[in-house]
Amino acid sequence: MAAVKSHPTRIVIVGGGYVGMYTALGLQKKLRSGEASVTVIDPQPHMTYQPFLPEAAAGSIEPRHVVAPLRKVLKRCHVVTGRVTKIEHARKIVTAELSDGHVEEIEYDVLVSALGAISRTLPIPGLAEVGIGMKTIGEAIYVRNHVLSRLDQAASTNNADLRKKLLSFVVIGGGFAGIETLAELEDMTRYALKYYEGIKPEEMNWVLVEAAGRIMPEVSAKLGAWTVEALEKRGMKIYLDTRVKSLEGGHVILDDGTEFDSDTIIWTAGMKANPVLRNTDLPLDERGRVRCTAAMQVQGLDGVWAAGDCSAVPDLSRIEEDPTATCVPNAQHAIRQSKLLSKNIVASLRGQKPKDYFHKYLGSVAGLGLYKGVADVFGLRFKGVPAWFMHRSYHVAFMPTVNRKLRVLMDWTQALFYGREIVALGQINDPKSDFDRAVQS
């Protein structure tokens, strides 16, 4: 006689990003009442739709509208706000430091690793002191306030060297995140200069530095070259096959001998698997990702699953040309993997066989500012307004919840009629300063 379980199957999802939230959303829809409980652990109480971060930073979308509150979306799940510090599958325990500071051990029967990735940095002198990331909504808001405040300062100073430094903006990394951040912010500042009488567009110095010989490797080389040409026509400087040697004090030194000062240095040069995975007993590959089967089950472990940027899931669409190929870390795979992952977990709970993940590359889209974009879809290349429209249509379709879709569409509609928002709310970086001065006066 089979043993009767004293409690529903405990499913713990570590990470509340794309994979974590979408998997939990699928589970709460598919699980029968009392069949299993679902717990989601993440340091933030929301999921951030990262492809919209450049537009949020550039004032086309309200920042609150590119995040989905986990507790509101996952009404049938238990959401824990905390940072996972250790996973012991041998004991089936997740250790997390919760938001109030205390450490808790959370037991599970089924584990989903959805820890995602963090920025991959390099030992460049000065990077830690002056670099700004673009992976979180907080960073996007900070970048926006920072860039606009540099226009304010430049318009106020009579120091020519300081003015030149303030109007120099650098993005390091030529992937989608870097190119979209560069193009959207340049488009925003160009629009904002209509309200700054003392600054001319040609005074701005927008620079992209990429170590490889091309940008956006996900699109065709021809479309990548066209994108470089389009950005250079807008006055931006693109350095390919170039590495940053030093950033100390905001003084940028490139390995081709180029030197200049900048007060805005944005780092988008790659990602790496969450280092928390090194503090687990899960099998990892040479890049620190969890080794998985094509069905997203962790190799050699029962009841453990992984997907998204932290996982090494075989890419069956490329397996013939490269037997070791794994899915690249992007939103396209993360969203699709999570939808199948929730189905596979439910199937496994009910004694059925999970399905392998197979997704053939459909193409890529990128926004380059208002009415500007590039797209490589089904082997066809588009640029300009059609590509810009495809970019927005694709991403709003995958934005979670009808509520957030409508809010984003409303933001875009208002921007078409009233332009971008160019208000810098820099006070949020030090909200007590005015009150402290009032107390001291």
CSV table of C-alpha atoms in Angstrom, one decimal:
chain,number,residue,atom,x,y,z
A,1,MET,CA,0.0,0.0,0.0
A,2,ALA,CA,1.4,3.4,-1.0
A,3,ALA,CA,2.1,5.8,1.9
A,4,VAL,CA,-0.4,8.6,2.4
A,5,LYS,CA,1.2,12.1,2.3
A,6,SER,CA,0.5,14.2,5.4
A,7,HIS,CA,0.8,17.5,3.4
A,8,PRO,CA,0.4,18.7,-0.2
A,9,THR,CA,3.6,18.5,-2.4
A,10,ARG,CA,5.7,21.5,-1.4
A,11,ILE,CA,7.0,23.3,-4.5
A,12,VAL,CA,9.6,26.0,-3.9
A,13,ILE,CA,10.6,28.3,-6.7
A,14,VAL,CA,13.9,30.2,-6.1
A,15,GLY,CA,13.7,33.4,-8.1
A,16,GLY,CA,10.8,35.6,-9.1
A,17,GLY,CA,12.0,36.9,-12.5
A,18,TYR,CA,10.7,35.7,-15.9
A,19,VAL,CA,11.0,32.0,-15.2
A,20,GLY,CA,10.0,32.1,-11.5
A,21,MET,CA,6.9,34.2,-11.9
A,22,TYR,CA,5.6,32.6,-15.2
A,23,THR,CA,6.2,29.1,-13.8
A,24,ALA,CA,4.3,30.0,-10.6
A,25,LEU,CA,1.6,31.6,-12.6
A,26,GLY,CA,1.2,28.4,-14.7
A,27,LEU,CA,1.2,26.2,-11.6
A,28,GLN,CA,-1.5,28.2,-9.8
A,29,LYS,CA,-3.7,27.8,-12.9
A,30,LYS,CA,-3.0,24.1,-13.5
A,31,LEU,CA,-2.8,22.6,-10.0
A,32,ARG,CA,-5.9,21.1,-8.4
A,33,SER,CA,-7.0,22.3,-5.0
A,34,GLY,CA,-4.8,20.7,-2.3
A,35,GLU,CA,-2.5,19.0,-4.9
A,36,ALA,CA,0.5,21.2,-4.1
A,37,SER,CA,1.6,24.4,-2.4
A,38,VAL,CA,3.8,26.9,-4.3
A,39,THR,CA,6.3,29.2,-2.6
A,40,VAL,CA,8.2,31.8,-4.6
A,41,ILE,CA,11.4,33.4,-3.0
A,42,ASP,CA,12.9,36.6,-4.4
A,43,PRO,CA,14.7,39.6,-2.9
A,44,GLN,CA,12.3,41.9,-4.7
A,45,PRO,CA,8.5,41.8,-4.3
A,46,HIS,CA,8.0,42.2,-8.1
A,47,MET,CA,9.1,40.8,-11.5
A,48,THR,CA,10.8,43.2,-13.8
A,49,TYR,CA,10.2,42.9,-17.6
A,50,GLN,CA,13.8,43.8,-18.5
A,51,PRO,CA,13.4,44.4,-22.3
A,52,PHE,CA,11.4,47.5,-21.3
A,53,LEU,CA,14.1,49.0,-19.0
A,54,PRO,CA,15.7,51.2,-21.8
A,55,GLU,CA,12.3,52.7,-22.6
A,56,ALA,CA,11.6,53.2,-18.9
A,57,ALA,CA,14.9,54.9,-18.5
A,58,ALA,CA,14.2,57.1,-21.5
A,59,GLY,CA,10.8,58.3,-20.4
A,60,SER,CA,8.5,56.4,-22.8
A,61,ILE,CA,7.1,54.1,-20.1
A,62,GLU,CA,6.3,54.8,-16.5
A,63,PRO,CA,8.8,52.7,-14.5
A,64,ARG,CA,6.1,51.2,-12.3
A,65,HIS,CA,4.4,49.7,-15.4
A,66,VAL,CA,7.4,47.5,-16.3
A,67,VAL,CA,7.2,45.6,-13.1
A,68,ALA,CA,4.5,43.1,-11.9
A,69,PRO,CA,3.9,42.8,-8.2
A,70,LEU,CA,4.3,39.1,-7.3
A,71,ARG,CA,1.7,39.0,-4.5
A,72,LYS,CA,-0.9,40.6,-6.8
A,73,VAL,CA,-0.2,38.2,-9.7
A,74,LEU,CA,0.4,35.1,-7.7
A,75,LYS,CA,-2.7,35.1,-5.6
A,76,ARG,CA,-2.6,31.3,-4.9
A,77,CYS,CA,1.1,31.2,-4.1
A,78,HIS,CA,3.1,32.1,-1.0
A,79,VAL,CA,5.5,34.9,-1.8
A,80,VAL,CA,8.6,35.2,0.4
A,81,THR,CA,10.7,38.4,0.1
A,82,GLY,CA,14.2,37.3,0.8
A,83,ARG,CA,17.6,36.4,-0.6
A,84,VAL,CA,18.4,32.8,-1.0
A,85,THR,CA,21.9,32.0,0.3
A,86,LYS,CA,22.1,28.2,0.1
A,87,ILE,CA,20.4,25.2,-1.4
A,88,GLU,CA,21.0,21.7,0.1
A,89,HIS,CA,19.2,19.2,-2.0
A,90,ALA,CA,20.6,16.4,0.1
A,91,ARG,CA,18.4,17.8,2.9
A,92,LYS,CA,15.8,19.4,0.6
A,93,ILE,CA,16.3,22.7,2.3
A,94,VAL,CA,16.6,26.2,0.9
A,95,THR,CA,18.2,28.8,3.2
A,96,ALA,CA,17.1,32.4,2.8
A,97,GLU,CA,17.8,35.7,4.5
A,98,LEU,CA,14.4,37.4,4.7
A,99,SER,CA,13.7,41.1,4.3
A,100,ASP,CA,13.6,41.7,8.1
A,101,GLY,CA,17.1,40.2,8.4
A,102,HIS,CA,16.4,36.8,10.0
A,103,VAL,CA,17.5,33.6,8.3
A,104,GLU,CA,15.0,30.8,7.6
A,105,GLU,CA,15.2,27.3,6.3
A,106,ILE,CA,12.4,26.4,3.9
A,107,GLU,CA,11.7,22.7,3.1
A,108,TYR,CA,10.6,21.5,-0.3
A,109,ASP,CA,9.6,18.4,-2.1
A,110,VAL,CA,10.0,19.9,-5.6
A,111,LEU,CA,12.6,22.7,-6.3
A,112,VAL,CA,12.7,25.1,-9.3
A,113,SER,CA,15.9,27.0,-9.8
A,114,ALA,CA,15.0,30.3,-11.5
A,115,LEU,CA,17.8,32.4,-10.0
A,116,GLY,CA,18.6,34.1,-13.4
A,117,ALA,CA,21.8,36.0,-14.1
A,118,ILE,CA,23.7,39.0,-12.8
A,119,SER,CA,25.9,41.5,-14.6
A,120,ARG,CA,29.3,40.1,-15.6
A,121,THR,CA,32.0,42.6,-14.7
A,122,LEU,CA,35.7,42.7,-15.5
A,123,PRO,CA,38.6,43.9,-13.3
A,124,ILE,CA,38.8,47.3,-15.0
A,125,PRO,CA,40.3,50.0,-12.8
A,126,GLY,CA,37.5,52.4,-11.8
A,127,LEU,CA,34.6,50.3,-13.0
A,128,ALA,CA,33.3,49.6,-9.5
A,129,GLU,CA,33.4,53.3,-8.6
A,130,VAL,CA,31.9,54.9,-11.7
A,131,GLY,CA,29.9,52.1,-13.5
A,132,ILE,CA,26.1,52.0,-13.5
A,133,GLY,CA,24.3,48.8,-14.4
A,134,MET,CA,21.0,48.3,-16.4
A,135,LYS,CA,19.4,45.1,-15.1
A,136,THR,CA,17.0,46.4,-12.5
A,137,ILE,CA,14.2,49.0,-12.4
A,138,GLY,CA,16.1,50.9,-9.7
A,139,GLU,CA,19.1,51.2,-12.1
A,140,ALA,CA,16.9,52.3,-14.9
A,141,ILE,CA,15.3,55.1,-12.8
A,142,TYR,CA,18.8,56.1,-11.5
A,143,VAL,CA,20.2,56.3,-15.1
A,144,ARG,CA,17.3,58.4,-16.2
A,145,ASN,CA,17.7,60.9,-13.3
A,146,HIS,CA,21.5,60.9,-13.7
A,147,VAL,CA,21.5,61.6,-17.4
A,148,LEU,CA,19.0,64.4,-17.2
A,149,SER,CA,20.7,66.0,-14.2
A,150,ARG,CA,23.9,66.1,-16.3
A,151,LEU,CA,22.1,68.3,-18.8
A,152,ASP,CA,21.0,70.6,-15.9
A,153,GLN,CA,24.6,70.8,-14.7
A,154,ALA,CA,26.0,71.4,-18.1
A,155,ALA,CA,23.6,74.2,-18.8
A,156,SER,CA,24.6,75.8,-15.5
A,157,THR,CA,28.4,75.7,-15.7
A,158,ASN,CA,30.9,78.1,-17.3
A,159,ASN,CA,33.7,75.5,-17.1
A,160,ALA,CA,34.3,74.2,-20.6
A,161,ASP,CA,36.1,71.0,-19.5
A,162,LEU,CA,33.5,70.1,-16.9
A,163,ARG,CA,30.7,70.8,-19.5
A,164,LYS,CA,32.4,68.5,-22.0
A,165,LYS,CA,32.7,65.7,-19.3
A,166,LEU,CA,29.0,66.2,-18.3
A,167,LEU,CA,27.8,65.8,-21.9
A,168,SER,CA,29.8,62.7,-22.6
A,169,PHE,CA,27.8,59.5,-22.1
A,170,VAL,CA,29.4,56.0,-22.5
A,171,VAL,CA,27.7,52.6,-22.8
A,172,ILE,CA,30.0,49.5,-22.6
A,173,GLY,CA,28.6,46.4,-24.3
A,174,GLY,CA,27.1,46.1,-27.7
A,175,GLY,CA,24.4,43.4,-27.1
A,176,PHE,CA,20.7,44.2,-27.2
A,177,ALA,CA,20.7,45.9,-23.8
A,178,GLY,CA,23.6,48.1,-24.6
A,179,ILE,CA,22.3,49.2,-28.1
A,180,GLU,CA,18.8,49.9,-26.9
A,181,THR,CA,20.0,51.8,-23.8
A,182,LEU,CA,22.4,53.9,-25.9
A,183,ALA,CA,19.8,54.7,-28.6
A,184,GLU,CA,16.8,55.3,-26.3
A,185,LEU,CA,18.8,57.6,-24.0
A,186,GLU,CA,20.3,59.6,-26.9
A,187,ASP,CA,16.8,60.0,-28.4
A,188,MET,CA,15.6,61.2,-25.0
A,189,THR,CA,18.4,63.8,-24.5
A,190,ARG,CA,18.0,65.0,-28.1
A,191,TYR,CA,14.3,65.6,-27.4
A,192,ALA,CA,15.1,67.3,-24.0
A,193,LEU,CA,17.6,69.7,-25.6
A,194,LYS,CA,14.6,71.6,-27.1
A,195,TYR,CA,14.2,73.0,-23.5
A,196,TYR,CA,17.9,73.7,-22.9
A,197,GLU,CA,18.7,76.9,-24.8
A,198,GLY,CA,22.4,76.8,-23.9
A,199,ILE,CA,23.2,73.3,-25.2
A,200,LYS,CA,23.5,72.3,-28.8
A,201,PRO,CA,22.9,68.6,-30.0
A,202,GLU,CA,26.4,68.5,-31.5
A,203,GLU,CA,27.9,69.1,-28.0
A,204,MET,CA,26.7,65.7,-26.8
A,205,ASN,CA,29.1,62.8,-27.0
A,206,TRP,CA,27.4,59.4,-27.0
A,207,VAL,CA,29.9,56.5,-27.2
A,208,LEU,CA,29.5,52.7,-27.4
A,209,VAL,CA,32.4,50.4,-26.7
A,210,GLU,CA,32.2,46.8,-27.8
A,211,ALA,CA,35.0,44.2,-27.5
A,212,ALA,CA,33.7,42.1,-30.4
A,213,GLY,CA,33.9,43.0,-34.1
A,214,ARG,CA,30.1,43.5,-34.4
A,215,ILE,CA,27.1,44.4,-32.3
A,216,MET,CA,23.9,42.4,-31.5
A,217,PRO,CA,25.2,38.9,-32.4
A,218,GLU,CA,21.5,37.7,-32.3
A,219,VAL,CA,20.7,39.5,-35.6
A,220,SER,CA,22.3,39.1,-39.0
A,221,ALA,CA,25.7,40.7,-39.6
A,222,LYS,CA,24.2,42.8,-42.3
A,223,LEU,CA,21.5,44.2,-40.0
A,224,GLY,CA,24.1,44.7,-37.2
A,225,ALA,CA,26.2,46.7,-39.7
A,226,TRP,CA,23.2,48.8,-40.7
A,227,THR,CA,22.4,49.5,-37.1
A,228,VAL,CA,26.0,50.8,-36.5
A,229,GLU,CA,25.6,53.0,-39.6
A,230,ALA,CA,22.2,54.4,-38.4
A,231,LEU,CA,23.6,55.2,-35.0
A,232,GLU,CA,26.6,56.9,-36.4
A,233,LYS,CA,24.4,59.0,-38.6
A,234,ARG,CA,22.8,60.3,-35.4
A,235,GLY,CA,26.2,61.4,-34.2
A,236,MET,CA,27.0,58.5,-31.9
A,237,LYS,CA,30.5,57.0,-31.9
A,238,ILE,CA,30.8,53.2,-32.1
A,239,TYR,CA,34.1,51.5,-31.1
A,240,LEU,CA,34.2,47.9,-32.2
A,241,ASP,CA,37.1,45.4,-31.5
A,242,THR,CA,37.9,47.8,-28.7
A,243,ARG,CA,38.4,47.2,-24.9
A,244,VAL,CA,38.3,49.6,-22.0
A,245,LYS,CA,41.6,49.8,-20.1
A,246,SER,CA,40.7,52.2,-17.4
A,247,LEU,CA,37.7,54.2,-16.0
A,248,GLU,CA,39.4,55.8,-13.0
A,249,GLY,CA,37.8,59.0,-12.0
A,250,GLY,CA,35.6,59.0,-15.0
A,251,HIS,CA,38.7,59.2,-17.3
A,252,VAL,CA,38.0,56.7,-20.1
A,253,ILE,CA,41.0,55.0,-21.7
A,254,LEU,CA,40.5,52.6,-24.6
A,255,ASP,CA,43.0,50.1,-25.9
A,256,ASP,CA,43.2,51.9,-29.2
A,257,GLY,CA,44.6,55.0,-27.4
A,258,THR,CA,41.4,57.0,-27.3
A,259,GLU,CA,41.0,59.0,-24.0
A,260,PHE,CA,38.3,61.3,-22.8
A,261,ASP,CA,36.4,62.2,-19.6
A,262,SER,CA,32.8,61.1,-18.9
A,263,ASP,CA,30.5,61.5,-15.9
A,264,THR,CA,28.1,58.8,-17.2
A,265,ILE,CA,29.4,55.2,-17.7
A,266,ILE,CA,26.8,52.5,-18.2
A,267,TRP,CA,27.9,48.8,-18.1
A,268,THR,CA,25.9,46.3,-20.1
A,269,ALA,CA,28.8,44.0,-21.2
A,270,GLY,CA,27.3,40.5,-20.6
A,271,MET,CA,25.8,38.4,-17.8
A,272,LYS,CA,26.8,35.4,-15.7
A,273,ALA,CA,24.8,32.8,-13.8
A,274,ASN,CA,23.8,33.9,-10.3
A,275,PRO,CA,26.8,33.1,-8.0
A,276,VAL,CA,24.4,31.7,-5.3
A,277,LEU,CA,24.4,28.5,-7.4
A,278,ARG,CA,28.0,27.9,-6.3
A,279,ASN,CA,26.6,27.5,-2.8
A,280,THR,CA,24.5,24.5,-3.7
A,281,ASP,CA,24.9,20.8,-4.3
A,282,LEU,CA,23.3,21.1,-7.8
A,283,PRO,CA,25.4,20.0,-10.8
A,284,LEU,CA,26.9,23.0,-12.6
A,285,ASP,CA,28.6,23.4,-16.0
A,286,GLU,CA,31.8,25.3,-16.7
A,287,ARG,CA,29.8,28.6,-16.9
A,288,GLY,CA,28.2,28.1,-13.5
A,289,ARG,CA,24.8,27.1,-14.9
A,290,VAL,CA,22.7,24.2,-13.7
A,291,ARG,CA,23.0,21.2,-15.9
A,292,CYS,CA,19.6,20.1,-17.2
A,293,THR,CA,17.9,17.7,-19.6
A,294,ALA,CA,15.9,18.9,-22.5
A,295,ALA,CA,12.8,18.6,-20.3
A,296,MET,CA,14.4,21.1,-17.9
A,297,GLN,CA,15.0,18.5,-15.1
A,298,VAL,CA,18.3,18.9,-13.3
A,299,GLN,CA,20.6,16.1,-14.3
A,300,GLY,CA,20.7,13.2,-11.8
A,301,LEU,CA,18.3,14.7,-9.3
A,302,ASP,CA,14.7,13.8,-8.8
A,303,GLY,CA,12.2,16.6,-8.2
A,304,VAL,CA,14.6,19.4,-9.2
A,305,TRP,CA,14.0,21.7,-12.2
A,306,ALA,CA,15.8,24.7,-13.7
A,307,ALA,CA,15.2,27.1,-16.6
A,308,GLY,CA,16.2,30.5,-17.8
A,309,ASP,CA,19.5,32.3,-17.6
A,310,CYS,CA,20.8,30.1,-14.7
A,311,SER,CA,20.3,26.8,-16.6
A,312,ALA,CA,22.1,24.9,-19.3
A,313,VAL,CA,19.1,23.4,-21.2
A,314,PRO,CA,20.1,21.6,-24.5
A,315,ASP,CA,19.0,23.5,-27.6
A,316,LEU,CA,17.3,20.8,-29.6
A,317,SER,CA,16.9,23.2,-32.6
A,318,ARG,CA,20.7,23.3,-33.0
A,319,ILE,CA,21.6,19.8,-31.7
A,320,GLU,CA,22.5,18.4,-35.2
A,321,GLU,CA,25.0,21.1,-35.9
A,322,ASP,CA,26.4,21.3,-32.4
A,323,PRO,CA,25.6,18.4,-30.0
A,324,THR,CA,26.7,20.5,-27.0
A,325,ALA,CA,24.5,23.5,-27.8
A,326,THR,CA,22.5,25.0,-25.0
A,327,CYS,CA,19.7,27.7,-25.1
A,328,VAL,CA,21.1,31.2,-25.0
A,329,PRO,CA,20.2,33.4,-22.1
A,330,ASN,CA,17.4,35.6,-23.4
A,331,ALA,CA,13.8,36.6,-22.6
A,332,GLN,CA,12.5,34.6,-25.6
A,333,HIS,CA,13.7,31.3,-24.1
A,334,ALA,CA,12.9,32.2,-20.5
A,335,ILE,CA,9.3,32.9,-21.2
A,336,ARG,CA,8.7,29.9,-23.4
A,337,GLN,CA,10.6,27.5,-21.1
A,338,SER,CA,8.6,28.7,-18.1
A,339,LYS,CA,5.3,27.9,-19.8
A,340,LEU,CA,6.4,24.4,-20.6
A,341,LEU,CA,8.1,24.0,-17.2
A,342,SER,CA,4.8,24.5,-15.3
A,343,LYS,CA,3.2,21.8,-17.5
A,344,ASN,CA,6.1,19.4,-17.0
A,345,ILE,CA,6.0,19.8,-13.2
A,346,VAL,CA,2.3,19.1,-13.1
A,347,ALA,CA,2.7,16.1,-15.4
A,348,SER,CA,5.5,14.7,-13.2
A,349,LEU,CA,3.3,15.1,-10.1
A,350,ARG,CA,0.6,13.1,-11.8
A,351,GLY,CA,2.9,10.3,-13.0
A,352,GLN,CA,3.1,11.5,-16.6
A,353,LYS,CA,6.2,12.0,-18.7
A,354,PRO,CA,7.5,15.6,-19.1
A,355,LYS,CA,8.0,17.0,-22.6
A,356,ASP,CA,11.3,18.2,-24.0
A,357,TYR,CA,11.7,21.9,-24.6
A,358,PHE,CA,12.1,22.8,-28.3
A,359,HIS,CA,12.0,26.3,-29.6
A,360,LYS,CA,13.3,27.2,-33.0
A,361,TYR,CA,14.8,30.7,-33.2
A,362,LEU,CA,12.1,33.0,-34.8
A,363,GLY,CA,14.1,36.2,-34.9
A,364,SER,CA,14.9,39.3,-32.9
A,365,VAL,CA,13.7,42.9,-32.6
A,366,ALA,CA,15.3,46.0,-31.1
A,367,GLY,CA,14.1,49.5,-30.5
A,368,LEU,CA,16.4,52.4,-31.3
A,369,GLY,CA,14.3,55.3,-30.0
A,370,LEU,CA,10.9,56.7,-31.0
A,371,TYR,CA,9.9,55.4,-34.5
A,372,LYS,CA,13.3,53.8,-34.9
A,373,GLY,CA,14.2,50.1,-34.7
A,374,VAL,CA,15.6,47.0,-36.4
A,375,ALA,CA,14.2,43.5,-36.7
A,376,ASP,CA,15.3,40.1,-38.1
A,377,VAL,CA,12.2,37.9,-38.1
A,378,PHE,CA,11.9,34.6,-40.1
A,379,GLY,CA,14.9,35.5,-42.1
A,380,LEU,CA,13.4,38.8,-43.2
A,381,ARG,CA,15.1,42.1,-42.1
A,382,PHE,CA,13.2,45.3,-41.3
A,383,LYS,CA,14.3,48.7,-40.1
A,384,GLY,CA,12.8,52.0,-39.2
A,385,VAL,CA,9.1,52.4,-38.3
A,386,PRO,CA,8.0,48.9,-39.2
A,387,ALA,CA,10.8,47.4,-37.0
A,388,TRP,CA,10.0,49.8,-34.2
A,389,PHE,CA,6.3,48.7,-34.4
A,390,MET,CA,7.2,45.1,-34.4
A,391,HIS,CA,9.5,45.6,-31.4
A,392,ARG,CA,6.7,47.2,-29.4
A,393,SER,CA,4.1,44.6,-30.5
A,394,TYR,CA,6.3,41.7,-29.6
A,395,HIS,CA,7.2,42.8,-26.1
A,396,VAL,CA,3.7,44.1,-25.1
A,397,ALA,CA,2.4,40.6,-26.1
A,398,PHE,CA,4.7,39.0,-23.5
A,399,MET,CA,4.2,41.6,-20.8
A,400,PRO,CA,2.5,39.8,-18.0
A,401,THR,CA,-1.1,40.6,-17.0
A,402,VAL,CA,-3.7,42.5,-18.9
A,403,ASN,CA,-3.3,45.3,-16.4
A,404,ARG,CA,0.3,45.9,-17.3
A,405,LYS,CA,-0.3,45.5,-21.0
A,406,LEU,CA,-2.9,48.3,-20.9
A,407,ARG,CA,-0.8,50.6,-18.8
A,408,VAL,CA,2.2,50.3,-21.2
A,409,LEU,CA,-0.1,50.9,-24.2
A,410,MET,CA,-1.4,54.0,-22.5
A,411,ASP,CA,2.1,55.2,-21.8
A,412,TRP,CA,3.0,54.8,-25.4
A,413,THR,CA,-0.2,56.6,-26.6
A,414,GLN,CA,0.5,59.5,-24.4
A,415,ALA,CA,4.1,59.8,-25.5
A,416,LEU,CA,2.9,59.9,-29.1
A,417,PHE,CA,0.9,63.0,-28.4
A,418,TYR,CA,2.9,64.7,-25.6
A,419,GLY,CA,6.4,63.5,-26.2
A,420,ARG,CA,8.7,61.9,-23.7
A,421,GLU,CA,8.8,62.8,-20.0
A,422,ILE,CA,12.0,64.7,-19.3
A,423,VAL,CA,11.7,65.3,-15.5
A,424,ALA,CA,14.7,64.3,-13.4
A,425,LEU,CA,13.6,63.2,-9.9
A,426,GLY,CA,17.1,63.1,-8.5
A,427,GLN,CA,15.8,63.9,-5.0
A,428,ILE,CA,14.8,60.2,-4.6
A,429,ASN,CA,18.5,59.4,-4.3
A,430,ASP,CA,18.8,61.5,-1.2
A,431,PRO,CA,15.2,62.2,0.0
A,432,LYS,CA,16.1,63.4,3.5
A,433,SER,CA,18.6,66.1,2.4
A,434,ASP,CA,16.0,69.0,2.4
A,435,PHE,CA,14.5,67.9,5.7
A,436,ASP,CA,18.0,67.6,7.3
A,437,ARG,CA,18.8,71.1,6.2
A,438,ALA,CA,15.5,72.4,7.6
A,439,VAL,CA,16.3,70.8,10.9
A,440,GLN,CA,19.7,72.4,11.0
A,441,SER,CA,18.6,75.9,10.0
